[in-house]
mmCIF file of C-alpha atoms in Angstrom:
data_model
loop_
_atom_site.group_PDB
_atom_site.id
_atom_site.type_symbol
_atom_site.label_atom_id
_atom_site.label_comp_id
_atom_site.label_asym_id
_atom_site.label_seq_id
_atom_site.Cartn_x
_atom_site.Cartn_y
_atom_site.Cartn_z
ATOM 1 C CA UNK A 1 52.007 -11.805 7.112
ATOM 2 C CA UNK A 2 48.338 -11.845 7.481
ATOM 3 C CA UNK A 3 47.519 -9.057 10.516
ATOM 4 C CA UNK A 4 45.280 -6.570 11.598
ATOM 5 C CA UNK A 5 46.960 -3.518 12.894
ATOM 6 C CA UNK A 6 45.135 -0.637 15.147
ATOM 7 C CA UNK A 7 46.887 2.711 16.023
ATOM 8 C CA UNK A 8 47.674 4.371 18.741
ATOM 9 C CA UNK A 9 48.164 1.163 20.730
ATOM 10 C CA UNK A 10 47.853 4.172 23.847
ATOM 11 C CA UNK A 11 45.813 7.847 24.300
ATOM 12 C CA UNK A 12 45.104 9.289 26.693
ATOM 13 C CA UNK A 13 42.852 12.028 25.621
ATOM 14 C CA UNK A 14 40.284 14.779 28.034
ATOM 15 C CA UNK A 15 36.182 14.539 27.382
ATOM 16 C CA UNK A 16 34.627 16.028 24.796
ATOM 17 C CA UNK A 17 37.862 16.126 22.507
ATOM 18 C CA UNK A 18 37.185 13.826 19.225
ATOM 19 C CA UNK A 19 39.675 11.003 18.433
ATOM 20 C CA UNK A 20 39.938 8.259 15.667
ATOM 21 C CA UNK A 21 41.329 4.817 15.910
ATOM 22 C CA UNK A 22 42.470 3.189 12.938
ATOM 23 C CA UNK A 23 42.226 -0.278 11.898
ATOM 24 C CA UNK A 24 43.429 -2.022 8.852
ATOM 25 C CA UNK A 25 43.961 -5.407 7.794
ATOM 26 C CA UNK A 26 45.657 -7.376 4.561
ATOM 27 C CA UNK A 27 43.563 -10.440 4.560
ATOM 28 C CA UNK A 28 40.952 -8.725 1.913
ATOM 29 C CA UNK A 29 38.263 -9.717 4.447
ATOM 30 C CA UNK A 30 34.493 -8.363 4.292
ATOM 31 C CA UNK A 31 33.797 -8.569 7.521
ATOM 32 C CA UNK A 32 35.090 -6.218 10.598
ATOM 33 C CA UNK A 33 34.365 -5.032 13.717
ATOM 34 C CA UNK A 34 35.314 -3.395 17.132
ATOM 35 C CA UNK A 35 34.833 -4.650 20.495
ATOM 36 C CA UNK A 36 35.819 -3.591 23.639
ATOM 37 C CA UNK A 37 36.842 -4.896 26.821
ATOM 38 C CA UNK A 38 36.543 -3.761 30.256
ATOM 39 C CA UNK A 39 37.172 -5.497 33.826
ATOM 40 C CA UNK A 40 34.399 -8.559 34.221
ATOM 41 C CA UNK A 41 32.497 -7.948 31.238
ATOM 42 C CA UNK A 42 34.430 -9.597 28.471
ATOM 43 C CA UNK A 43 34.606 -8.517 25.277
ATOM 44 C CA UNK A 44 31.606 -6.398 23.574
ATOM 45 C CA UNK A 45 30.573 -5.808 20.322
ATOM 46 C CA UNK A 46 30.263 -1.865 19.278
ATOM 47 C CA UNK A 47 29.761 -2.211 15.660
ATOM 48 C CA UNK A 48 30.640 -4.302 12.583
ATOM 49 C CA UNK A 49 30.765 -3.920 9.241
ATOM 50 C CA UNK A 50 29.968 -6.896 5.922
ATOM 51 C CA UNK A 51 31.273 -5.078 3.433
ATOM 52 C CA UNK A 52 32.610 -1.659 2.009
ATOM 53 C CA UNK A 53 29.428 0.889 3.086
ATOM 54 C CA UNK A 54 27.751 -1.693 5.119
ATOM 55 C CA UNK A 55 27.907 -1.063 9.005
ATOM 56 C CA UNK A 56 25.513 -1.966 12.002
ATOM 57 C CA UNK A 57 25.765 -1.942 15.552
ATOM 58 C CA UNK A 58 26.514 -4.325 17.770
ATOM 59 C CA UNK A 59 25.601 -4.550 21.634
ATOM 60 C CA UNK A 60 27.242 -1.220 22.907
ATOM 61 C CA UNK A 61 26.922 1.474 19.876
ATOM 62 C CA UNK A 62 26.245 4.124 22.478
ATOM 63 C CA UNK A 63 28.657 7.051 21.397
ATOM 64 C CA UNK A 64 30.635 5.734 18.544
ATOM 65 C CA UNK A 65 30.926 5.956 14.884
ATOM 66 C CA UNK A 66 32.518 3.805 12.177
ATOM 67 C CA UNK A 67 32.916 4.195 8.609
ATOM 68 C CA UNK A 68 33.731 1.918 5.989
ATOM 69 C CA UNK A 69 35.256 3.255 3.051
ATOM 70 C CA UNK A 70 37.873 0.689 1.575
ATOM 71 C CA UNK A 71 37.550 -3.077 2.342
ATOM 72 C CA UNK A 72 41.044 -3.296 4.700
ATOM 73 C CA UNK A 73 40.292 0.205 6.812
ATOM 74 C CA UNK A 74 37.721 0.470 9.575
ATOM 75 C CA UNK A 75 38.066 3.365 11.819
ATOM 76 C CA UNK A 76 36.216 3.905 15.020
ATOM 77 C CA UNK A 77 35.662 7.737 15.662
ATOM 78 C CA UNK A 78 34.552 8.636 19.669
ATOM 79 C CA UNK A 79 33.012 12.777 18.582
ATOM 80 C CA UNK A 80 33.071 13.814 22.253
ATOM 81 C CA UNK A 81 34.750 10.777 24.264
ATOM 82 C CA UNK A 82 33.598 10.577 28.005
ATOM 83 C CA UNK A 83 35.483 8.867 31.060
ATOM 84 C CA UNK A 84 32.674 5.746 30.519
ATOM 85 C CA UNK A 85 34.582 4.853 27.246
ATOM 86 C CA UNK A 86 38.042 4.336 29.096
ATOM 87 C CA UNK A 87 38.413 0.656 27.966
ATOM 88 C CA UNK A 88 40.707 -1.677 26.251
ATOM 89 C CA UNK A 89 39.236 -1.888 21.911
ATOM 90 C CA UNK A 90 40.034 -4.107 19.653
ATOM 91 C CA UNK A 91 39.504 -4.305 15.839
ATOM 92 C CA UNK A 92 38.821 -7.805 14.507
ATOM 93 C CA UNK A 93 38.685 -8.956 10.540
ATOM 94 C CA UNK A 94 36.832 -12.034 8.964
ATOM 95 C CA UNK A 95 34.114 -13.645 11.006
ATOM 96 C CA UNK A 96 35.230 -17.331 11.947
ATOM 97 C CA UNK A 97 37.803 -16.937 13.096
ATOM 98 C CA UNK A 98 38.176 -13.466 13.782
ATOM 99 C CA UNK A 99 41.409 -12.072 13.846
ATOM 100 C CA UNK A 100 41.951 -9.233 16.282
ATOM 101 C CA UNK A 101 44.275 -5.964 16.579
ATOM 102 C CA UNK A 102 46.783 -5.849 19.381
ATOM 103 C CA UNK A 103 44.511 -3.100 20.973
ATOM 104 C CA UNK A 104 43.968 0.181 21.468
ATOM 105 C CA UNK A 105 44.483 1.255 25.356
ATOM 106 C CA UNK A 106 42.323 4.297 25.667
ATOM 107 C CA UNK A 107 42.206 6.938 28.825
ATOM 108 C CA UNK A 108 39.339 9.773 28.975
ATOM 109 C CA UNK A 109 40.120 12.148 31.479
ATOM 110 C CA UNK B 1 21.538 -10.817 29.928
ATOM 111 C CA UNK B 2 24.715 -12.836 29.672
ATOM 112 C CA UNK B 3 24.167 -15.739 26.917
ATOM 113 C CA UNK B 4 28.162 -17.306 26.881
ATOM 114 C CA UNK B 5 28.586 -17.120 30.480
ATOM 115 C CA UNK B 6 32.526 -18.280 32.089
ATOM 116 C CA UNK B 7 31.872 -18.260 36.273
ATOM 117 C CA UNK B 8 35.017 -19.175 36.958
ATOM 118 C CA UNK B 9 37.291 -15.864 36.749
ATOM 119 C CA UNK B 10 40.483 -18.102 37.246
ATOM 120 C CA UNK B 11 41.893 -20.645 37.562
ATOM 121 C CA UNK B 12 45.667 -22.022 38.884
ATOM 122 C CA UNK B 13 47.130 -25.547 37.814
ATOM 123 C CA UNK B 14 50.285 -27.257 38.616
ATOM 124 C CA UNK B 15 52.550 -27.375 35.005
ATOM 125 C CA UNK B 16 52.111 -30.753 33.506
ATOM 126 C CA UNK B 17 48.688 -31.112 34.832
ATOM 127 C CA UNK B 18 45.436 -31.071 32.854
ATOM 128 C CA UNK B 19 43.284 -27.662 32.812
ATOM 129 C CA UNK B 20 39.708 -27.816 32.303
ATOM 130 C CA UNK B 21 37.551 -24.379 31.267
ATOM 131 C CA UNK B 22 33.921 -23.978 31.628
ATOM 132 C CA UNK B 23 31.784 -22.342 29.046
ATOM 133 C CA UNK B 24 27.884 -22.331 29.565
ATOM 134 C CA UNK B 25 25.504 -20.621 27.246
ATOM 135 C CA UNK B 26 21.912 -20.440 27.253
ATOM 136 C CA UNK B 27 20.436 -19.729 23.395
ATOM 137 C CA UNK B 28 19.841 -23.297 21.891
ATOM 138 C CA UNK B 29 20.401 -21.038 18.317
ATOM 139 C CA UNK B 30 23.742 -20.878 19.114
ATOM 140 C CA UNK B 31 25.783 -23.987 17.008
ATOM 141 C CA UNK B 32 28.989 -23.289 16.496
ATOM 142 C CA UNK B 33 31.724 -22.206 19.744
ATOM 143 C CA UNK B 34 35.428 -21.273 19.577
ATOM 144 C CA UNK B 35 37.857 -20.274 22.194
ATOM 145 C CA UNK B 36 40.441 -17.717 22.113
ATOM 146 C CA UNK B 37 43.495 -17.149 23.977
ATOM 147 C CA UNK B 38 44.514 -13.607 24.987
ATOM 148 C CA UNK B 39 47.953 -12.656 26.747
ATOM 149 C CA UNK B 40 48.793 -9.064 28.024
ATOM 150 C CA UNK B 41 49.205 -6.349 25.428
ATOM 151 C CA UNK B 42 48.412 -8.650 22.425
ATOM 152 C CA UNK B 43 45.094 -8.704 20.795
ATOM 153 C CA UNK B 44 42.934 -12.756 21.215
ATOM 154 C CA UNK B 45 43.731 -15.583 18.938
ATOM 155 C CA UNK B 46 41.819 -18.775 17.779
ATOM 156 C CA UNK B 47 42.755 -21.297 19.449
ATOM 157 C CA UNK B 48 40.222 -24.161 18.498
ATOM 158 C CA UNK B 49 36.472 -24.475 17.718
ATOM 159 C CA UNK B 50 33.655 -26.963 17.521
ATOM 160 C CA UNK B 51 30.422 -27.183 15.475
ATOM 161 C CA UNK B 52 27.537 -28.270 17.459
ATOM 162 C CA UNK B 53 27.026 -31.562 14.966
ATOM 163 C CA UNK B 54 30.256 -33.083 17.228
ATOM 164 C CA UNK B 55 30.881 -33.602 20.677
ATOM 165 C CA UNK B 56 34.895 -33.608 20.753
ATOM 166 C CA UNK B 57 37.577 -31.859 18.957
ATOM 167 C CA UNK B 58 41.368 -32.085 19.046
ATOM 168 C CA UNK B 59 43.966 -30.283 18.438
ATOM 169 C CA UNK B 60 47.268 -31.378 20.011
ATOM 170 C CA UNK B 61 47.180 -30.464 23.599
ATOM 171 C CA UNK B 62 43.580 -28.872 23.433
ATOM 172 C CA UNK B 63 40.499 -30.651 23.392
ATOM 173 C CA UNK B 64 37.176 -28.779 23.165
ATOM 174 C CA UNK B 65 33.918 -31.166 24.231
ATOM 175 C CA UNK B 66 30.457 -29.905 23.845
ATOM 176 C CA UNK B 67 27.378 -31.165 25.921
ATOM 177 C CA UNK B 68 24.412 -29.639 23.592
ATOM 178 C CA UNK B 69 21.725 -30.973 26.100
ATOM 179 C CA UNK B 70 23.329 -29.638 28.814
ATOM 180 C CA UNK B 71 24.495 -26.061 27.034
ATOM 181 C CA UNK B 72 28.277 -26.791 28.164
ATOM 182 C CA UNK B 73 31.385 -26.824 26.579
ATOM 183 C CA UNK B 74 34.871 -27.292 27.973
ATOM 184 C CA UNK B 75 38.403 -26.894 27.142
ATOM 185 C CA UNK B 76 40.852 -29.091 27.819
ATOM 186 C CA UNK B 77 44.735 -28.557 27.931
ATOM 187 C CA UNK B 78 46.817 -31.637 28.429
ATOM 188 C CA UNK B 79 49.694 -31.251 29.408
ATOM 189 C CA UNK B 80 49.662 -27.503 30.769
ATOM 190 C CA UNK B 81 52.315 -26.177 30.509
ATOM 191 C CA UNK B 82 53.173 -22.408 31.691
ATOM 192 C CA UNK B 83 53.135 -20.462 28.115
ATOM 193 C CA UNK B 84 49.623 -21.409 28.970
ATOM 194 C CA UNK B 85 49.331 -18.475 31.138
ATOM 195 C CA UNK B 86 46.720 -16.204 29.427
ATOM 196 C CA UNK B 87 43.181 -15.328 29.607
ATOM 197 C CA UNK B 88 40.603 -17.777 27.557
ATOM 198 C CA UNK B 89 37.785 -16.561 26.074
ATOM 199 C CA UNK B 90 34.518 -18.636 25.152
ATOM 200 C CA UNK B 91 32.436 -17.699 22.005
ATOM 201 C CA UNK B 92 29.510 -18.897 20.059
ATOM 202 C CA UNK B 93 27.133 -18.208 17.538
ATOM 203 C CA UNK B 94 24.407 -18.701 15.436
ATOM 204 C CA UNK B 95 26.138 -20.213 11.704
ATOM 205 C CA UNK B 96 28.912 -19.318 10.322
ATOM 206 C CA UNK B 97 27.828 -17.173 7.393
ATOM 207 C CA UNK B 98 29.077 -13.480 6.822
ATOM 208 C CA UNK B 99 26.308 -11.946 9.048
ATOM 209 C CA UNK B 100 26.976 -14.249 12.016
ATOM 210 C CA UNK B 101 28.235 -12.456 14.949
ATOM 211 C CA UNK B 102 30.623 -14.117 17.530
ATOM 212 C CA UNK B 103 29.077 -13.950 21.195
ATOM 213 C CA UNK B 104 31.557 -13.636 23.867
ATOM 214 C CA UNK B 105 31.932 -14.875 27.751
ATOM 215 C CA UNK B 106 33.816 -12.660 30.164
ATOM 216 C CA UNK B 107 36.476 -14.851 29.985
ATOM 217 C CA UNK B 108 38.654 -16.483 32.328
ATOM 218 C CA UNK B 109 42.622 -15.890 33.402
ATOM 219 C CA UNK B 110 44.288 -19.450 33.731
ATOM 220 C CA UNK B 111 47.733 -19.676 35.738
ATOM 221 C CA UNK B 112 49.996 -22.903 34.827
ATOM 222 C CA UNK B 113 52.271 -23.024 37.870
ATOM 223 C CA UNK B 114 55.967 -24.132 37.240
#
């Protein structure tokens, strides 16, 4: 089953301590990215990748990393998360469509 | 500054009665729009897209129209029924090649009443 699968679905997590959310997907696609999505601002690009070593930001970079490593893994890595980045992220494969994660629920205390 | 923009945060129809979304953007560059369907806890899904060469596109109960001179698209769910129930999201973006990047609206939460 083609899928794209994020974990933890949930954290809840303090400032300042450094967290990783993993994404992978089995559709051999070149193209990721991460988004989130808050309360009346849709969903928002943080950064995207083409292709194995190839990343760029998107519209809200501020305060994350990504790497790209392998073709089917693209972690996002928050190195000192704040309360602003409390939000609901999703990882998304393959441009059109894109197929997204179930989510990543994330708390900063 | 917002270029997909969805005014409407909601919107409540009786089951087995049409459903119309709004989707307005503003860069002309833009030429190809999709909308995706989002329930609680689950990640969005394509639903249906359009290029900007048609006006109309169908896909069983969903019909997406596109006004280019106007910058509007619409989506159009005939019969709604109440699995329906979900947030849709408007996108668009400039091509379709591997550097293209998907723009989205803020999306709006549709309620099919039973």
């Amino acid at each position: 089953e083609a899928q794209v699968t994020q974990n933890p679905r949930y954290l809840i997590t303090v400032t300042g301590k450094k967290l990783t959310v993993t994404c992978s997907q089995n559709m051999n696609h070149e193209y990721m990215s991460w988004y989130r999505q808050d309360p009346g601002l849709g969903l928002r690009q943080i950064y995207y990748s083409m292709n194995v070593e190839v990343t760029d930001k998107g519209d809200v970079p501020e305060g994350y990393k990504v790497s790209r490593k392998e073709k089917r893994n693209f972690p996002l890595i928050l190195e000192s998360p704040s309360p602003n980045q409390t939000s609901l992220y999703f990882c998304a494969s393959g441009p059109f469509p894109q197929y997204f994660g179930p989510g990543t629920r994330l708390t900063v205390l | 500054d917002q270029q997909v923009k969805q005014n409407s945060p909601s919107l409540s129809v009786q089951e087995g009665r049409i459903s119309i979304l709004n989707c307005d953007y503003t860069n002309s560059m833009f030429d190809y729009f999709l909308w995706y369907k989002k329930y609680p806890a689950e990640g969005p899904t394509f639903l249906i897209s359009i290029s900007s060469i048609k006006d109309k596109n169908e896909d069983g109960r969903f019909t997406v129209f596109l006004n280019k001179s106007a910058k509007h698209l619409s989506l159009h769910i005939v019969p709604s029924q109440p699995g329906d129930s979900a947030v849709y999201f408007c996108a668009a973006s400039e091509g379709t090649g591997a550097n293209s990047k998907l723009t989205f609206g803020k999306g709006i939460t549709l309620s099919v009443r039973p």
